[in-house]
Amino acid sequence: MTICNLYIFDKYGTLLYYGEWNRLKHSGITKDEEAKLMYGMLFSIKSFVSKISPMDPKAGFLHYKTNKYALNYLELPSGVKFVLNTDNTSTGIREFLQTIYSKLWVEYVVRNPLWTMGTPVTSDLFEAKLNEFVKQSPLYGSKII
Amino acid sequence: MVIYGVYIVNKSGGLIFNLDHNLPKIETEKTFSYPLDINLDYEGKKVSVAFGQRDGINVGHTLISVNGVHVNGTALEDGRDAKEVIENKDNYPLTLKFSRPKMTTNEKIFLASMFYPLFAIASQLSPEPKSSGIEVLEADTFRLHCFQTLTGVKFMIVAENLQPGIDVLLRRIYELYADYVLKNPFYSLEMPIRCELFDTNLQALLDQVEKGGVVSA
């Protein structure tokens, strides 16, 4: 049970927030480039999923897993995208992401009059609340090496 | 047990084998009166639904027939233009048939080569060291399992979400590939697979799995 990192994108692909907890490997490119690569990959996965799906998809892409980690994806109708990397055995991450959206994002970012839409979030309050929330979650366990 | 399709991609990302196993046919026919209550999009090479989902006709579905006359792209089989027929008030009531667009072979090749970079980027963006590429990709309507062999060939199965035992099935398909494709003297590596024995054995395996039979290693 580990939470590695969290990306929040808006509908235009701007990285609004990046949080990191247990990350052992860095991709070797700048954060900006990494965000673009991540958004590009998600965009392609979305189109891939909508084409290869045998039925009409509703929520579309949910998550993928490799042998080391799982990438969980939550997209809201407004186009805000939450991407959370965890280890590949955790469950209930979708609900966790939905709570981050409704209890933290809406409360401390959307309702903050000093935040302009489409710009990276710099609010200390959001960051502190998010950290607190993540660290209290049962998903956030100690890293087994 | 529902398996929708099997794909095999060679190490350079080219689709060398594809089998549609159990694709559901999604078609809806409905009689409309004037004016049409769904918005159609006539751009591109087909007529598709742009807005206004109802009665099983969803956004993205394409028009396949008008009053029973088949539609080829944007034109009817009898030569009339689909847009002109649909927008003319005198033609109503009209019976339109829509279906979820089927993938053409070209689109499948395109998708297979699209999965290749996704697989690579997933391993590059990993927060953990030495991660593999995507092994399972889940969406709300299906789950894609991918198994990459040591030689770089990828076997992919698109199946129903809660389908167990796919990992074993992937390795069984790899076995069939090793037996019937690689041992076929007329098969050249990296090229599309056209081996009858492989086709029949794979079909038999999928039928067996679908009946609920446990795949033995």
PDB file of N, CA and C in Angstrom, chain A residues 34-125:
ATOM      1  N   GLU A  34       7.751  16.151 -18.182  1.00  0.00           N
ATOM      2  CA  GLU A  34       7.112  14.932 -17.698  1.00  0.00           C
ATOM      3  C   GLU A  34       5.595  15.086 -17.721  1.00  0.00           C
ATOM      4  N   ALA A  35       5.123  16.268 -17.313  1.00  0.00           N
ATOM      5  CA  ALA A  35       3.682  16.510 -17.305  1.00  0.00           C
ATOM      6  C   ALA A  35       3.125  16.437 -18.722  1.00  0.00           C
ATOM      7  N   LYS A  36       3.856  16.997 -19.672  1.00  0.00           N
ATOM      8  CA  LYS A  36       3.381  16.951 -21.066  1.00  0.00           C
ATOM      9  C   LYS A  36       3.332  15.517 -21.572  1.00  0.00           C
ATOM     10  N   LEU A  37       4.370  14.751 -21.225  1.00  0.00           N
ATOM     11  CA  LEU A  37       4.423  13.354 -21.652  1.00  0.00           C
ATOM     12  C   LEU A  37       3.255  12.582 -21.037  1.00  0.00           C
ATOM     13  N   MET A  38       3.013  12.826 -19.760  1.00  0.00           N
ATOM     14  CA  MET A  38       1.922  12.158 -19.057  1.00  0.00           C
ATOM     15  C   MET A  38       0.577  12.521 -19.691  1.00  0.00           C
ATOM     16  N   TYR A  39       0.365  13.811 -19.936  1.00  0.00           N
ATOM     17  CA  TYR A  39      -0.915  14.231 -20.510  1.00  0.00           C
ATOM     18  C   TYR A  39      -1.099  13.630 -21.900  1.00  0.00           C
ATOM     19  N   GLY A  40      -0.014  13.630 -22.664  1.00  0.00           N
ATOM     20  CA  GLY A  40      -0.073  13.054 -24.010  1.00  0.00           C
ATOM     21  C   GLY A  40      -0.417  11.586 -23.971  1.00  0.00           C
ATOM     22  N   MET A  41       0.172  10.889 -23.009  1.00  0.00           N
ATOM     23  CA  MET A  41      -0.126   9.465 -22.900  1.00  0.00           C
ATOM     24  C   MET A  41      -1.602   9.255 -22.536  1.00  0.00           C
ATOM     25  N   LEU A  42      -2.098  10.040 -21.587  1.00  0.00           N
ATOM     26  CA  LEU A  42      -3.493   9.887 -21.174  1.00  0.00           C
ATOM     27  C   LEU A  42      -4.448  10.185 -22.318  1.00  0.00           C
ATOM     28  N   PHE A  43      -4.100  11.223 -23.080  1.00  0.00           N
ATOM     29  CA  PHE A  43      -4.923  11.613 -24.222  1.00  0.00           C
ATOM     30  C   PHE A  43      -4.994  10.468 -25.229  1.00  0.00           C
ATOM     31  N   SER A  44      -3.829   9.845 -25.482  1.00  0.00           N
ATOM     32  CA  SER A  44      -3.806   8.717 -26.426  1.00  0.00           C
ATOM     33  C   SER A  44      -4.564   7.530 -25.873  1.00  0.00           C
ATOM     34  N   ILE A  45      -4.401   7.264 -24.580  1.00  0.00           N
ATOM     35  CA  ILE A  45      -5.107   6.125 -23.993  1.00  0.00           C
ATOM     36  C   ILE A  45      -6.610   6.325 -24.120  1.00  0.00           C
ATOM     37  N   LYS A  46      -7.059   7.562 -23.898  1.00  0.00           N
ATOM     38  CA  LYS A  46      -8.486   7.837 -24.004  1.00  0.00           C
ATOM     39  C   LYS A  46      -9.012   7.518 -25.397  1.00  0.00           C
ATOM     40  N   SER A  47      -8.262   7.967 -26.397  1.00  0.00           N
ATOM     41  CA  SER A  47      -8.733   7.730 -27.759  1.00  0.00           C
ATOM     42  C   SER A  47      -8.618   6.249 -28.119  1.00  0.00           C
ATOM     43  N   PHE A  48      -7.562   5.609 -27.623  1.00  0.00           N
ATOM     44  CA  PHE A  48      -7.362   4.173 -27.841  1.00  0.00           C
ATOM     45  C   PHE A  48      -8.532   3.383 -27.246  1.00  0.00           C
ATOM     46  N   VAL A  49      -8.884   3.724 -26.007  1.00  0.00           N
ATOM     47  CA  VAL A  49      -9.947   3.012 -25.310  1.00  0.00           C
ATOM     48  C   VAL A  49     -11.289   3.202 -26.014  1.00  0.00           C
ATOM     49  N   SER A  50     -11.564   4.449 -26.458  1.00  0.00           N
ATOM     50  CA  SER A  50     -12.866   4.674 -27.079  1.00  0.00           C
ATOM     51  C   SER A  50     -12.976   3.927 -28.403  1.00  0.00           C
ATOM     52  N   LYS A  51     -11.843   3.671 -29.072  1.00  0.00           N
ATOM     53  CA  LYS A  51     -11.926   2.951 -30.341  1.00  0.00           C
ATOM     54  C   LYS A  51     -11.964   1.454 -30.158  1.00  0.00           C
ATOM     55  N   ILE A  52     -11.176   0.935 -29.212  1.00  0.00           N
ATOM     56  CA  ILE A  52     -11.060  -0.514 -29.101  1.00  0.00           C
ATOM     57  C   ILE A  52     -12.202  -1.111 -28.276  1.00  0.00           C
ATOM     58  N   SER A  53     -12.933  -0.250 -27.560  1.00  0.00           N
ATOM     59  CA  SER A  53     -14.008  -0.733 -26.710  1.00  0.00           C
ATOM     60  C   SER A  53     -15.103  -1.424 -27.526  1.00  0.00           C
ATOM     61  N   PRO A  54     -15.535  -2.620 -27.109  1.00  0.00           N
ATOM     62  CA  PRO A  54     -16.566  -3.329 -27.863  1.00  0.00           C
ATOM     63  C   PRO A  54     -17.952  -2.709 -27.695  1.00  0.00           C
ATOM     64  N   MET A  55     -18.155  -2.004 -26.588  1.00  0.00           N
ATOM     65  CA  MET A  55     -19.446  -1.346 -26.358  1.00  0.00           C
ATOM     66  C   MET A  55     -19.213   0.153 -26.205  1.00  0.00           C
ATOM     67  N   ASP A  56     -20.306   0.915 -26.130  1.00  0.00           N
ATOM     68  CA  ASP A  56     -20.144   2.348 -25.909  1.00  0.00           C
ATOM     69  C   ASP A  56     -19.620   2.585 -24.501  1.00  0.00           C
ATOM     70  N   PRO A  57     -18.433   3.204 -24.383  1.00  0.00           N
ATOM     71  CA  PRO A  57     -17.915   3.434 -23.042  1.00  0.00           C
ATOM     72  C   PRO A  57     -18.609   4.609 -22.364  1.00  0.00           C
ATOM     73  N   LYS A  58     -18.703   4.559 -21.041  1.00  0.00           N
ATOM     74  CA  LYS A  58     -19.268   5.694 -20.299  1.00  0.00           C
ATOM     75  C   LYS A  58     -18.157   6.445 -19.590  1.00  0.00           C
ATOM     76  N   ALA A  59     -17.578   5.808 -18.570  1.00  0.00           N
ATOM     77  CA  ALA A  59     -16.478   6.470 -17.872  1.00  0.00           C
ATOM     78  C   ALA A  59     -15.178   6.336 -18.664  1.00  0.00           C
ATOM     79  N   GLY A  60     -15.103   5.345 -19.537  1.00  0.00           N
ATOM     80  CA  GLY A  60     -13.893   5.148 -20.330  1.00  0.00           C
ATOM     81  C   GLY A  60     -12.766   4.554 -19.505  1.00  0.00           C
ATOM     82  N   PHE A  61     -11.575   5.115 -19.687  1.00  0.00           N
ATOM     83  CA  PHE A  61     -10.377   4.577 -19.051  1.00  0.00           C
ATOM     84  C   PHE A  61     -10.430   4.710 -17.529  1.00  0.00           C
ATOM     85  N   LEU A  62     -10.135   3.640 -16.805  1.00  0.00           N
ATOM     86  CA  LEU A  62     -10.148   3.685 -15.342  1.00  0.00           C
ATOM     87  C   LEU A  62      -8.751   3.590 -14.734  1.00  0.00           C
ATOM     88  N   HIS A  63      -7.999   2.563 -15.106  1.00  0.00           N
ATOM     89  CA  HIS A  63      -6.638   2.457 -14.596  1.00  0.00           C
ATOM     90  C   HIS A  63      -5.832   1.492 -15.438  1.00  0.00           C
ATOM     91  N   TYR A  64      -4.525   1.562 -15.322  1.00  0.00           N
ATOM     92  CA  TYR A  64      -3.706   0.494 -15.883  1.00  0.00           C
ATOM     93  C   TYR A  64      -2.712   0.042 -14.835  1.00  0.00           C
ATOM     94  N   LYS A  65      -2.207  -1.178 -15.026  1.00  0.00           N
ATOM     95  CA  LYS A  65      -1.250  -1.729 -14.081  1.00  0.00           C
ATOM     96  C   LYS A  65      -0.028  -2.248 -14.813  1.00  0.00           C
ATOM     97  N   THR A  66       1.129  -2.061 -14.247  1.00  0.00           N
ATOM     98  CA  THR A  66       2.327  -2.726 -14.738  1.00  0.00           C
ATOM     99  C   THR A  66       2.740  -3.681 -13.623  1.00  0.00           C
ATOM    100  N   ASN A  67       3.927  -4.271 -13.730  1.00  0.00           N
ATOM    101  CA  ASN A  67       4.304  -5.193 -12.651  1.00  0.00           C
ATOM    102  C   ASN A  67       4.725  -4.454 -11.386  1.00  0.00           C
ATOM    103  N   LYS A  68       4.966  -3.130 -11.477  1.00  0.00           N
ATOM    104  CA  LYS A  68       5.433  -2.391 -10.300  1.00  0.00           C
ATOM    105  C   LYS A  68       4.433  -1.370  -9.766  1.00  0.00           C
ATOM    106  N   TYR A  69       3.623  -0.798 -10.603  1.00  0.00           N
ATOM    107  CA  TYR A  69       2.742   0.258 -10.105  1.00  0.00           C
ATOM    108  C   TYR A  69       1.431   0.262 -10.882  1.00  0.00           C
ATOM    109  N   ALA A  70       0.470   1.013 -10.364  1.00  0.00           N
ATOM    110  CA  ALA A  70      -0.802   1.184 -11.059  1.00  0.00           C
ATOM    111  C   ALA A  70      -1.066   2.671 -11.218  1.00  0.00           C
ATOM    112  N   LEU A  71      -1.559   3.047 -12.369  1.00  0.00           N
ATOM    113  CA  LEU A  71      -1.928   4.436 -12.608  1.00  0.00           C
ATOM    114  C   LEU A  71      -3.441   4.519 -12.608  1.00  0.00           C
ATOM    115  N   ASN A  72      -3.976   5.340 -11.721  1.00  0.00           N
ATOM    116  CA  ASN A  72      -5.430   5.470 -11.593  1.00  0.00           C
ATOM    117  C   ASN A  72      -5.857   6.817 -12.132  1.00  0.00           C
ATOM    118  N   TYR A  73      -6.951   6.794 -12.862  1.00  0.00           N
ATOM    119  CA  TYR A  73      -7.338   7.976 -13.609  1.00  0.00           C
ATOM    120  C   TYR A  73      -8.779   8.330 -13.294  1.00  0.00           C
ATOM    121  N   LEU A  74      -9.008   9.603 -12.983  1.00  0.00           N
ATOM    122  CA  LEU A  74     -10.381  10.065 -12.767  1.00  0.00           C
ATOM    123  C   LEU A  74     -10.569  11.340 -13.551  1.00  0.00           C
ATOM    124  N   GLU A  75     -11.510  11.318 -14.473  1.00  0.00           N
ATOM    125  CA  GLU A  75     -11.787  12.530 -15.234  1.00  0.00           C
ATOM    126  C   GLU A  75     -13.186  12.999 -14.900  1.00  0.00           C
ATOM    127  N   LEU A  76     -13.312  14.304 -14.644  1.00  0.00           N
ATOM    128  CA  LEU A  76     -14.613  14.850 -14.306  1.00  0.00           C
ATOM    129  C   LEU A  76     -15.215  15.480 -15.548  1.00  0.00           C
ATOM    130  N   PRO A  77     -16.538  15.652 -15.554  1.00  0.00           N
ATOM    131  CA  PRO A  77     -17.184  16.215 -16.745  1.00  0.00           C
ATOM    132  C   PRO A  77     -16.613  17.569 -17.151  1.00  0.00           C
ATOM    133  N   SER A  78     -16.057  18.313 -16.190  1.00  0.00           N
ATOM    134  CA  SER A  78     -15.470  19.613 -16.532  1.00  0.00           C
ATOM    135  C   SER A  78     -14.103  19.469 -17.175  1.00  0.00           C
ATOM    136  N   GLY A  79     -13.598  18.247 -17.270  1.00  0.00           N
ATOM    137  CA  GLY A  79     -12.320  18.033 -17.938  1.00  0.00           C
ATOM    138  C   GLY A  79     -11.132  18.022 -17.000  1.00  0.00           C
ATOM    139  N   VAL A  80     -11.369  18.247 -15.699  1.00  0.00           N
ATOM    140  CA  VAL A  80     -10.267  18.148 -14.732  1.00  0.00           C
ATOM    141  C   VAL A  80      -9.902  16.673 -14.580  1.00  0.00           C
ATOM    142  N   LYS A  81      -8.596  16.402 -14.624  1.00  0.00           N
ATOM    143  CA  LYS A  81      -8.152  15.010 -14.579  1.00  0.00           C
ATOM    144  C   LYS A  81      -7.261  14.775 -13.374  1.00  0.00           C
ATOM    145  N   PHE A  82      -7.555  13.744 -12.622  1.00  0.00           N
ATOM    146  CA  PHE A  82      -6.736  13.362 -11.473  1.00  0.00           C
ATOM    147  C   PHE A  82      -6.018  12.067 -11.836  1.00  0.00           C
ATOM    148  N   VAL A  83      -4.702  12.060 -11.666  1.00  0.00           N
ATOM    149  CA  VAL A  83      -3.922  10.867 -11.975  1.00  0.00           C
ATOM    150  C   VAL A  83      -3.121  10.510 -10.741  1.00  0.00           C
ATOM    151  N   LEU A  84      -3.370   9.330 -10.205  1.00  0.00           N
ATOM    152  CA  LEU A  84      -2.695   8.931  -8.979  1.00  0.00           C
ATOM    153  C   LEU A  84      -1.946   7.630  -9.223  1.00  0.00           C
ATOM    154  N   ASN A  85      -0.649   7.652  -8.949  1.00  0.00           N
ATOM    155  CA  ASN A  85       0.128   6.423  -9.060  1.00  0.00           C
ATOM    156  C   ASN A  85       0.241   5.773  -7.688  1.00  0.00           C
ATOM    157  N   THR A  86      -0.071   4.478  -7.649  1.00  0.00           N
ATOM    158  CA  THR A  86       0.031   3.729  -6.396  1.00  0.00           C
ATOM    159  C   THR A  86       0.731   2.414  -6.696  1.00  0.00           C
ATOM    160  N   ASP A  87       0.910   1.604  -5.680  1.00  0.00           N
ATOM    161  CA  ASP A  87       1.405   0.260  -5.957  1.00  0.00           C
ATOM    162  C   ASP A  87       0.258  -0.526  -6.588  1.00  0.00           C
ATOM    163  N   ASN A  88       0.557  -1.695  -7.160  1.00  0.00           N
ATOM    164  CA  ASN A  88      -0.476  -2.332  -7.974  1.00  0.00           C
ATOM    165  C   ASN A  88      -1.389  -3.278  -7.201  1.00  0.00           C
ATOM    166  N   THR A  89      -1.378  -3.210  -5.877  1.00  0.00           N
ATOM    167  CA  THR A  89      -2.299  -4.073  -5.138  1.00  0.00           C
ATOM    168  C   THR A  89      -3.369  -3.275  -4.391  1.00  0.00           C
ATOM    169  N   SER A  90      -3.213  -1.956  -4.309  1.00  0.00           N
ATOM    170  CA  SER A  90      -4.190  -1.155  -3.566  1.00  0.00           C
ATOM    171  C   SER A  90      -5.557  -1.202  -4.234  1.00  0.00           C
ATOM    172  N   THR A  91      -6.595  -1.104  -3.415  1.00  0.00           N
ATOM    173  CA  THR A  91      -7.952  -1.071  -3.960  1.00  0.00           C
ATOM    174  C   THR A  91      -8.694   0.142  -3.409  1.00  0.00           C
ATOM    175  N   GLY A  92      -9.783   0.465  -4.044  1.00  0.00           N
ATOM    176  CA  GLY A  92     -10.608   1.575  -3.576  1.00  0.00           C
ATOM    177  C   GLY A  92     -10.013   2.938  -3.862  1.00  0.00           C
ATOM    178  N   ILE A  93      -9.167   2.998  -4.887  1.00  0.00           N
ATOM    179  CA  ILE A  93      -8.486   4.259  -5.170  1.00  0.00           C
ATOM    180  C   ILE A  93      -9.402   5.241  -5.868  1.00  0.00           C
ATOM    181  N   ARG A  94     -10.378   4.696  -6.593  1.00  0.00           N
ATOM    182  CA  ARG A  94     -11.307   5.567  -7.290  1.00  0.00           C
ATOM    183  C   ARG A  94     -12.109   6.430  -6.300  1.00  0.00           C
ATOM    184  N   GLU A  95     -12.577   5.786  -5.246  1.00  0.00           N
ATOM    185  CA  GLU A  95     -13.322   6.512  -4.217  1.00  0.00           C
ATOM    186  C   GLU A  95     -12.412   7.540  -3.552  1.00  0.00           C
ATOM    187  N   PHE A  96     -11.157   7.130  -3.350  1.00  0.00           N
ATOM    188  CA  PHE A  96     -10.159   8.021  -2.738  1.00  0.00           C
ATOM    189  C   PHE A  96      -9.989   9.277  -3.596  1.00  0.00           C
ATOM    190  N   LEU A  97      -9.889   9.082  -4.921  1.00  0.00           N
ATOM    191  CA  LEU A  97      -9.725  10.221  -5.830  1.00  0.00           C
ATOM    192  C   LEU A  97     -10.965  11.102  -5.830  1.00  0.00           C
ATOM    193  N   GLN A  98     -12.140  10.444  -5.794  1.00  0.00           N
ATOM    194  CA  GLN A  98     -13.380  11.214  -5.777  1.00  0.00           C
ATOM    195  C   GLN A  98     -13.471  12.070  -4.522  1.00  0.00           C
ATOM    196  N   THR A  99     -12.973  11.534  -3.397  1.00  0.00           N
ATOM    197  CA  THR A  99     -12.977  12.318  -2.158  1.00  0.00           C
ATOM    198  C   THR A  99     -12.009  13.483  -2.275  1.00  0.00           C
ATOM    199  N   ILE A 100     -10.835  13.246  -2.854  1.00  0.00           N
ATOM    200  CA  ILE A 100      -9.882  14.350  -3.035  1.00  0.00           C
ATOM    201  C   ILE A 100     -10.546  15.460  -3.833  1.00  0.00           C
ATOM    202  N   TYR A 101     -11.284  15.053  -4.873  1.00  0.00           N
ATOM    203  CA  TYR A 101     -11.953  16.066  -5.695  1.00  0.00           C
ATOM    204  C   TYR A 101     -13.001  16.835  -4.891  1.00  0.00           C
ATOM    205  N   SER A 102     -13.932  16.084  -4.251  1.00  0.00           N
ATOM    206  CA  SER A 102     -15.071  16.778  -3.642  1.00  0.00           C
ATOM    207  C   SER A 102     -14.711  17.464  -2.328  1.00  0.00           C
ATOM    208  N   LYS A 103     -13.813  16.856  -1.550  1.00  0.00           N
ATOM    209  CA  LYS A 103     -13.543  17.415  -0.223  1.00  0.00           C
ATOM    210  C   LYS A 103     -12.368  18.396  -0.225  1.00  0.00           C
ATOM    211  N   LEU A 104     -11.421  18.222  -1.155  1.00  0.00           N
ATOM    212  CA  LEU A 104     -10.243  19.090  -1.107  1.00  0.00           C
ATOM    213  C   LEU A 104     -10.177  20.045  -2.282  1.00  0.00           C
ATOM    214  N   TRP A 105     -10.329  19.484  -3.498  1.00  0.00           N
ATOM    215  CA  TRP A 105     -10.194  20.332  -4.684  1.00  0.00           C
ATOM    216  C   TRP A 105     -11.274  21.415  -4.721  1.00  0.00           C
ATOM    217  N   VAL A 106     -12.525  20.975  -4.571  1.00  0.00           N
ATOM    218  CA  VAL A 106     -13.621  21.937  -4.642  1.00  0.00           C
ATOM    219  C   VAL A 106     -13.546  22.922  -3.474  1.00  0.00           C
ATOM    220  N   GLU A 107     -13.261  22.407  -2.261  1.00  0.00           N
ATOM    221  CA  GLU A 107     -13.269  23.260  -1.075  1.00  0.00           C
ATOM    222  C   GLU A 107     -12.122  24.264  -1.061  1.00  0.00           C
ATOM    223  N   TYR A 108     -10.914  23.794  -1.353  1.00  0.00           N
ATOM    224  CA  TYR A 108      -9.752  24.653  -1.118  1.00  0.00           C
ATOM    225  C   TYR A 108      -9.157  25.257  -2.383  1.00  0.00           C
ATOM    226  N   VAL A 109      -9.592  24.806  -3.539  1.00  0.00           N
ATOM    227  CA  VAL A 109      -9.050  25.403  -4.763  1.00  0.00           C
ATOM    228  C   VAL A 109     -10.134  26.160  -5.516  1.00  0.00           C
ATOM    229  N   VAL A 110     -11.229  25.453  -5.840  1.00  0.00           N
ATOM    230  CA  VAL A 110     -12.280  26.103  -6.624  1.00  0.00           C
ATOM    231  C   VAL A 110     -12.904  27.246  -5.826  1.00  0.00           C
ATOM    232  N   ARG A 111     -13.040  27.064  -4.504  1.00  0.00           N
ATOM    233  CA  ARG A 111     -13.669  28.107  -3.688  1.00  0.00           C
ATOM    234  C   ARG A 111     -12.677  29.168  -3.204  1.00  0.00           C
ATOM    235  N   ASN A 112     -11.467  29.089  -3.691  1.00  0.00           N
ATOM    236  CA  ASN A 112     -10.470  30.086  -3.317  1.00  0.00           C
ATOM    237  C   ASN A 112     -10.501  31.208  -4.342  1.00  0.00           C
ATOM    238  N   PRO A 113     -10.911  32.413  -3.947  1.00  0.00           N
ATOM    239  CA  PRO A 113     -11.051  33.499  -4.930  1.00  0.00           C
ATOM    240  C   PRO A 113      -9.713  33.964  -5.503  1.00  0.00           C
ATOM    241  N   LEU A 114      -8.624  33.610  -4.839  1.00  0.00           N
ATOM    242  CA  LEU A 114      -7.317  34.055  -5.337  1.00  0.00           C
ATOM    243  C   LEU A 114      -6.757  33.142  -6.415  1.00  0.00           C
ATOM    244  N   TRP A 115      -7.468  32.049  -6.691  1.00  0.00           N
ATOM    245  CA  TRP A 115      -6.978  31.122  -7.712  1.00  0.00           C
ATOM    246  C   TRP A 115      -7.644  31.444  -9.042  1.00  0.00           C
ATOM    247  N   THR A 116      -6.861  31.609 -10.079  1.00  0.00           N
ATOM    248  CA  THR A 116      -7.407  31.819 -11.420  1.00  0.00           C
ATOM    249  C   THR A 116      -7.464  30.469 -12.112  1.00  0.00           C
ATOM    250  N   MET A 117      -8.590  30.200 -12.757  1.00  0.00           N
ATOM    251  CA  MET A 117      -8.737  28.929 -13.463  1.00  0.00           C
ATOM    252  C   MET A 117      -7.652  28.778 -14.518  1.00  0.00           C
ATOM    253  N   GLY A 118      -7.160  27.555 -14.632  1.00  0.00           N
ATOM    254  CA  GLY A 118      -6.169  27.301 -15.667  1.00  0.00           C
ATOM    255  C   GLY A 118      -4.744  27.636 -15.270  1.00  0.00           C
ATOM    256  N   THR A 119      -4.541  28.012 -14.017  1.00  0.00           N
ATOM    257  CA  THR A 119      -3.175  28.284 -13.562  1.00  0.00           C
ATOM    258  C   THR A 119      -2.806  27.269 -12.479  1.00  0.00           C
ATOM    259  N   PRO A 120      -1.523  26.974 -12.324  1.00  0.00           N
ATOM    260  CA  PRO A 120      -1.110  26.026 -11.293  1.00  0.00           C
ATOM    261  C   PRO A 120      -1.542  26.484  -9.904  1.00  0.00           C
ATOM    262  N   VAL A 121      -1.877  25.517  -9.057  1.00  0.00           N
ATOM    263  CA  VAL A 121      -2.355  25.823  -7.711  1.00  0.00           C
ATOM    264  C   VAL A 121      -1.157  26.077  -6.807  1.00  0.00           C
ATOM    265  N   THR A 122      -1.149  27.222  -6.126  1.00  0.00           N
ATOM    266  CA  THR A 122      -0.032  27.520  -5.226  1.00  0.00           C
ATOM    267  C   THR A 122      -0.484  27.604  -3.779  1.00  0.00           C
ATOM    268  N   SER A 123      -1.789  27.365  -3.558  1.00  0.00           N
ATOM    269  CA  SER A 123      -2.346  27.515  -2.203  1.00  0.00           C
ATOM    270  C   SER A 123      -1.678  26.563  -1.207  1.00  0.00           C
ATOM    271  N   ASP A 124      -1.142  27.140  -0.116  1.00  0.00           N
ATOM    272  CA  ASP A 124      -0.516  26.325   0.924  1.00  0.00           C
ATOM    273  C   ASP A 124      -1.552  25.498   1.667  1.00  0.00           C
ATOM    274  N   LEU A 125      -2.755  26.094   1.808  1.00  0.00           N
ATOM    275  CA  LEU A 125      -3.807  25.405   2.546  1.00  0.00           C
ATOM    276  C   LEU A 125      -4.183  24.105   1.848  1.00  0.00           C
TER     277      LEU A 125
END
